[in-house]
Every structure is written in C-alpha cells, then in structure tokens.
Short mmCIF file of C-alpha atoms in Angstrom, two decimals:
data_model
loop_
_atom_site.label_atom_id
_atom_site.label_comp_id
_atom_site.label_asym_id
_atom_site.label_seq_id
_atom_site.Cartn_x
_atom_site.Cartn_y
_atom_site.Cartn_z
CA ASP E 21 5.86 -8.99 -9.53
CA GLU E 22 4.82 -9.50 -5.90
CA LYS E 23 8.47 -9.59 -4.77
CA LEU E 24 9.19 -6.36 -6.65
CA GLU E 25 6.08 -4.78 -5.15
CA ARG E 26 7.22 -5.73 -1.63
CA GLU E 27 10.69 -4.30 -2.25
CA LYS E 28 9.22 -1.03 -3.53
CA ALA E 29 6.87 -0.83 -0.54
CA LEU E 30 9.76 -1.43 1.86
CA LEU E 31 11.84 1.31 0.23
CA LEU E 32 8.89 3.70 0.40
CA GLU E 33 8.34 2.89 4.09
CA LYS E 34 11.96 3.82 4.84
CA MET E 35 11.99 7.00 2.71
CA ALA E 36 8.61 8.45 3.66
CA PRO E 37 9.25 9.45 7.32
CA VAL E 38 12.60 11.06 6.41
CA LEU E 39 11.07 12.96 3.51
CA ALA E 40 8.10 14.04 5.63
CA HIS E 41 10.41 15.29 8.40
CA GLU E 42 12.53 17.31 5.95
CA ILE E 43 9.42 18.91 4.45
CA ARG E 44 7.49 19.55 7.66
CA ASN E 45 10.30 21.34 9.50
CA PRO E 46 10.61 24.24 7.02
CA LEU E 47 6.83 24.31 6.59
CA GLY E 48 6.48 24.85 10.34
CA SER E 49 8.98 27.73 10.20
CA ILE E 50 7.20 29.30 7.21
CA LYS E 51 3.82 29.12 8.93
CA GLY E 52 5.19 30.52 12.19
CA ALA E 53 6.85 33.42 10.39
CA ALA E 54 3.67 34.17 8.41
CA GLN E 55 1.59 34.22 11.59
CA VAL E 56 3.99 36.64 13.30
CA LEU E 57 4.03 38.91 10.26
CA ARG E 58 0.23 38.81 10.07
CA SER E 59 -0.07 40.02 13.67
CA GLU E 60 2.06 43.03 12.68
CA ALA E 61 0.53 43.65 9.23
CA GLU E 62 -0.76 47.15 8.64
CA SER E 63 -3.13 46.58 5.72
CA ALA E 64 -5.89 44.15 4.78
CA GLU E 65 -3.99 43.24 1.59
CA GLN E 66 -0.93 42.19 3.59
CA ARG E 67 -3.07 40.12 5.95
CA ASN E 68 -4.79 38.41 3.01
CA LEU E 69 -1.45 37.50 1.41
CA LEU E 70 -0.15 36.08 4.69
CA ASP E 71 -3.39 34.11 5.11
CA VAL E 72 -2.74 32.57 1.68
CA ILE E 73 0.74 31.48 2.85
CA THR E 74 -0.72 29.90 6.00
CA GLU E 75 -3.48 28.10 4.08
CA GLU E 76 -1.06 26.72 1.50
CA VAL E 77 1.31 25.51 4.24
CA ASP E 78 -1.63 23.67 5.84
CA ARG E 79 -2.50 22.15 2.45
CA LEU E 80 1.08 20.93 1.96
CA ASN E 81 1.00 19.43 5.44
CA ARG E 82 -2.15 17.51 4.50
CA VAL E 83 -0.39 16.23 1.36
CA VAL E 84 2.53 15.00 3.48
CA THR E 85 0.08 13.30 5.88
CA GLN E 86 -1.64 11.50 2.98
CA PHE E 87 1.74 10.44 1.63
CA LEU E 88 2.67 8.97 5.03
CA ASP E 89 -0.70 7.19 5.17
CA TYR E 90 0.04 5.61 1.82
CA ALA E 91 3.65 4.71 2.57
CA ARG E 92 3.24 3.22 6.03
CA PRO E 93 2.97 -0.57 6.30
CA TYR E 94 -0.56 -1.85 6.58
CA SER E 95 -0.89 -4.41 9.33
CA PRO E 96 -4.61 -4.55 9.92
CA ASP E 97 -6.03 -5.46 13.32
CA LEU E 98 -8.26 -8.24 12.00
CA ARG E 99 -11.30 -9.06 14.11
CA PRO E 100 -14.65 -10.59 13.10
CA ARG E 101 -16.94 -7.66 12.29
CA SER E 102 -20.26 -6.93 10.62
CA ILE E 103 -19.56 -5.20 7.31
CA ASN E 104 -23.14 -3.86 7.26
CA ALA E 105 -22.57 -2.06 10.58
CA VAL E 106 -19.38 -0.45 9.24
CA ILE E 107 -21.19 0.70 6.08
CA GLU E 108 -24.12 2.15 8.05
CA LYS E 109 -21.70 4.13 10.22
CA ALA E 110 -19.83 5.45 7.16
CA MET E 111 -23.06 6.43 5.41
CA ALA E 112 -24.22 8.32 8.49
CA VAL E 113 -21.08 10.45 8.11
CA ILE E 114 -21.63 10.87 4.36
CA GLU E 115 -25.22 12.05 4.86
CA THR E 116 -24.01 15.02 6.93
CA ASN E 117 -21.68 16.22 4.15
CA SER E 118 -22.80 19.28 2.20
CA LEU E 119 -22.06 17.44 -1.08
CA ALA E 120 -24.82 14.96 -0.22
CA ALA E 121 -27.52 17.59 -0.74
CA GLY E 122 -29.65 16.44 -3.66
CA VAL E 123 -28.16 12.93 -3.60
CA ASP E 124 -30.46 9.99 -2.86
CA ILE E 125 -28.46 7.54 -0.72
CA GLN E 126 -29.78 3.98 -0.96
CA LEU E 127 -28.58 0.97 1.03
CA GLU E 128 -29.23 -2.63 -0.01
CA LEU E 129 -27.51 -4.61 2.71
CA HIS E 130 -27.74 -8.39 2.68
CA PRO E 131 -29.28 -9.43 6.02
CA HIS E 132 -27.37 -12.72 6.40
CA LEU E 133 -23.68 -12.04 5.92
CA PRO E 134 -20.86 -13.86 7.70
CA LEU E 135 -18.71 -11.80 10.03
CA VAL E 136 -15.61 -10.59 8.20
CA PRO E 137 -12.10 -10.53 9.73
CA MET E 138 -11.22 -6.90 9.20
CA ASP E 139 -9.74 -3.73 10.64
CA GLN E 140 -12.89 -1.70 11.22
CA GLU E 141 -11.24 1.74 10.98
CA GLN E 142 -9.41 0.91 7.76
CA ILE E 143 -12.50 -0.45 6.01
CA HIS E 144 -14.47 2.57 7.27
CA GLN E 145 -11.81 4.78 5.63
CA VAL E 146 -12.13 2.91 2.32
CA ILE E 147 -15.92 3.24 2.19
CA LEU E 148 -15.80 6.94 3.13
CA ASN E 149 -13.18 7.68 0.49
CA ILE E 150 -15.01 5.95 -2.36
CA ALA E 151 -18.39 7.38 -1.32
CA MET E 152 -16.90 10.90 -1.23
CA ASN E 153 -15.54 10.39 -4.74
CA ALA E 154 -19.06 9.38 -5.79
CA LEU E 155 -20.57 12.55 -4.29
CA GLU E 156 -17.97 14.69 -6.07
CA ALA E 157 -18.97 13.04 -9.35
CA MET E 158 -22.61 14.14 -8.82
CA PRO E 159 -22.47 17.93 -8.30
CA ASP E 160 -26.04 18.27 -9.62
CA GLY E 161 -27.44 15.40 -7.54
CA GLY E 162 -28.10 11.76 -8.30
CA THR E 163 -28.20 8.38 -6.59
CA LEU E 164 -25.56 6.74 -4.46
CA MET E 165 -26.21 3.02 -4.04
CA VAL E 166 -24.29 0.87 -1.55
CA ARG E 167 -24.98 -2.86 -1.72
CA THR E 168 -23.57 -5.88 0.10
CA THR E 169 -23.74 -9.44 -1.18
CA ARG E 170 -22.74 -12.85 0.04
CA ILE E 171 -20.23 -14.63 -2.18
CA GLN E 172 -19.89 -18.39 -1.94
CA SER E 173 -17.04 -20.16 -3.70
CA ASP E 174 -14.70 -23.12 -3.39
CA ALA E 175 -12.31 -20.84 -1.48
CA GLY E 176 -14.98 -20.23 1.17
CA ASP E 177 -17.47 -17.52 2.01
CA ALA E 178 -16.71 -13.90 1.19
CA VAL E 179 -18.52 -10.58 1.23
CA GLY E 180 -18.90 -8.21 -1.71
CA ILE E 181 -19.38 -4.44 -1.38
CA SER E 182 -20.66 -2.44 -4.34
CA ILE E 183 -20.58 1.38 -4.31
CA ARG E 184 -22.34 2.83 -7.35
CA ASP E 185 -23.25 6.35 -8.45
CA THR E 186 -25.09 8.02 -11.32
CA GLY E 187 -22.45 10.69 -11.82
CA GLN E 188 -20.36 11.75 -14.77
CA GLY E 189 -18.29 8.57 -14.82
CA ILE E 190 -14.60 8.05 -15.57
CA ARG E 191 -12.98 8.17 -19.01
CA ARG E 192 -12.02 4.75 -20.34
CA GLU E 193 -8.36 5.73 -20.71
CA THR E 194 -8.32 6.94 -17.09
CA LEU E 195 -9.78 3.75 -15.58
CA LYS E 196 -6.46 1.88 -15.72
CA GLN E 197 -4.68 4.59 -13.74
CA ILE E 198 -7.04 5.48 -10.90
CA PHE E 199 -5.24 3.28 -8.34
CA THR E 200 -1.81 4.62 -9.35
CA PRO E 201 -0.23 6.74 -6.59
CA PHE E 202 -0.28 10.50 -7.32
CA PHE E 203 -2.53 10.13 -10.38
CA THR E 204 -5.46 12.52 -10.16
CA THR E 205 -7.89 14.36 -12.43
CA LYS E 206 -8.89 16.80 -9.67
CA GLU E 207 -7.55 20.34 -9.81
CA ARG E 208 -6.28 20.25 -6.22
CA GLY E 209 -6.17 16.51 -5.68
CA VAL E 210 -3.15 14.56 -4.45
CA GLY E 211 -3.99 11.25 -6.10
CA LEU E 212 -3.45 9.05 -3.06
CA GLY E 213 -6.99 8.34 -1.84
CA LEU E 214 -7.75 5.37 -4.09
CA ALA E 215 -4.16 4.11 -3.90
CA VAL E 216 -4.57 3.94 -0.12
CA CYS E 217 -7.92 2.16 -0.56
CA GLU E 218 -6.31 -0.45 -2.78
CA ARG E 219 -3.50 -1.12 -0.30
CA ILE E 220 -5.99 -1.51 2.56
CA ILE E 221 -8.19 -3.94 0.61
CA ARG E 222 -5.19 -5.97 -0.54
CA SER E 223 -3.87 -6.16 3.02
CA HIS E 224 -7.24 -7.72 3.94
CA GLY E 225 -6.83 -10.39 1.26
CA GLY E 226 -9.49 -8.73 -0.87
CA ARG E 227 -9.74 -7.31 -4.39
CA ILE E 228 -10.94 -3.93 -5.56
CA ARG E 229 -12.00 -3.04 -9.09
CA VAL E 230 -13.84 -0.32 -10.96
CA LYS E 231 -16.08 -0.19 -13.99
#
C-alpha cells in the first residue's frame, strides 16, 4: 500500500504543474479580456456580469493553487520547535476572523512539552485549517478547545494536539472520507484542505484522526 501511495504521489507531482500551467494560461487571458471589456462597458448590468467573470476566474486560480499545494512533495524543514508557541500564533490569527465572533476559544497547553522536530509553517497551516473548519461548524457560536498533551511510549516521547468544537459535527458515513482529496460537503469547497493536512502530518511522522 505504501509503495502504491508513493507511486501515485510521484505521478501527481509530475502531472500537477503541467495541468496548472494549461489551466492558468487561458484563465489569465479570460480575466484580462474581461477587465478590458469592463473598462469599456456602458451599463451597470454589463459591468456586473464582467465582475462575475473576474471573480470566478480568481476562484478557479485559488483552486489550482490548492491543487498544487496538495500535489507538491512535502519535504519539511524539521527543526526543534515549541508546539505551544505555534498554536498560540495560529490562535491569534483565528481570533481576528469574523467567524470567531460568539466562539469561546480555550487553550489548555501542557507546560512541559519536549521540543518537536517540525516545519513551523506547515504545522501552523494544519492548525489554522482545522480551526477554521471548527469555526465554520459553529455559525451560531460555541466553544473551540485546543489542547496539547505529552505522550510517553516505548517509541519515545511525542506530543498530542487536540482541536475540539461544539458544532454540528460530521455524519458518520462522511467521517471515512474527509481526508480524501476533492471530497467536500461545502457548497463552494474544493475538498483539499484536510487532505493537505494529512499529508503534512504524515510527512512529520505523525498521525491524524477524527471522531
């Protein structure tokens, strides 16, 4: 299974930049043409329609960017870091988001954790992504709890991160699919956020699970 997974990842790495290039070139032409036409548009209706074209082109570009993020090889720059410091930085970003209004953000960070060999930016991305999903699951407010624990085992010390919300939850039949690329239950979602999170955690020698 691991060999097959590596082969699929390698194929994806080769295909993704070519596919992205072939999509982005015409998107750039479409956006440029729409902007020129908008500058010459005579009515508000025409300008609104051309704005829709520009906005949708930008959305497709973001989809391509997320696809490239997922497909590119993950070679983390591992350095000993404090996971609590990374979480505090991510939560400071989350608190400024408009979706956080009405959400009680609680941190329970273990004070005596070993430094973790990790790529700080990649782990920051994982925490932000999962925390944003939690906020989206609590449109009427709730509690977002982030906890760190120290795990001691025969394999050595490890650190656990728990991100928990009081939102609407995930259907049981959906749970098995949430890390599958391009699977999404969101109306305008791409379905790559959690797939990217899983690849990052696995590249760090970690495990990610949901319940």
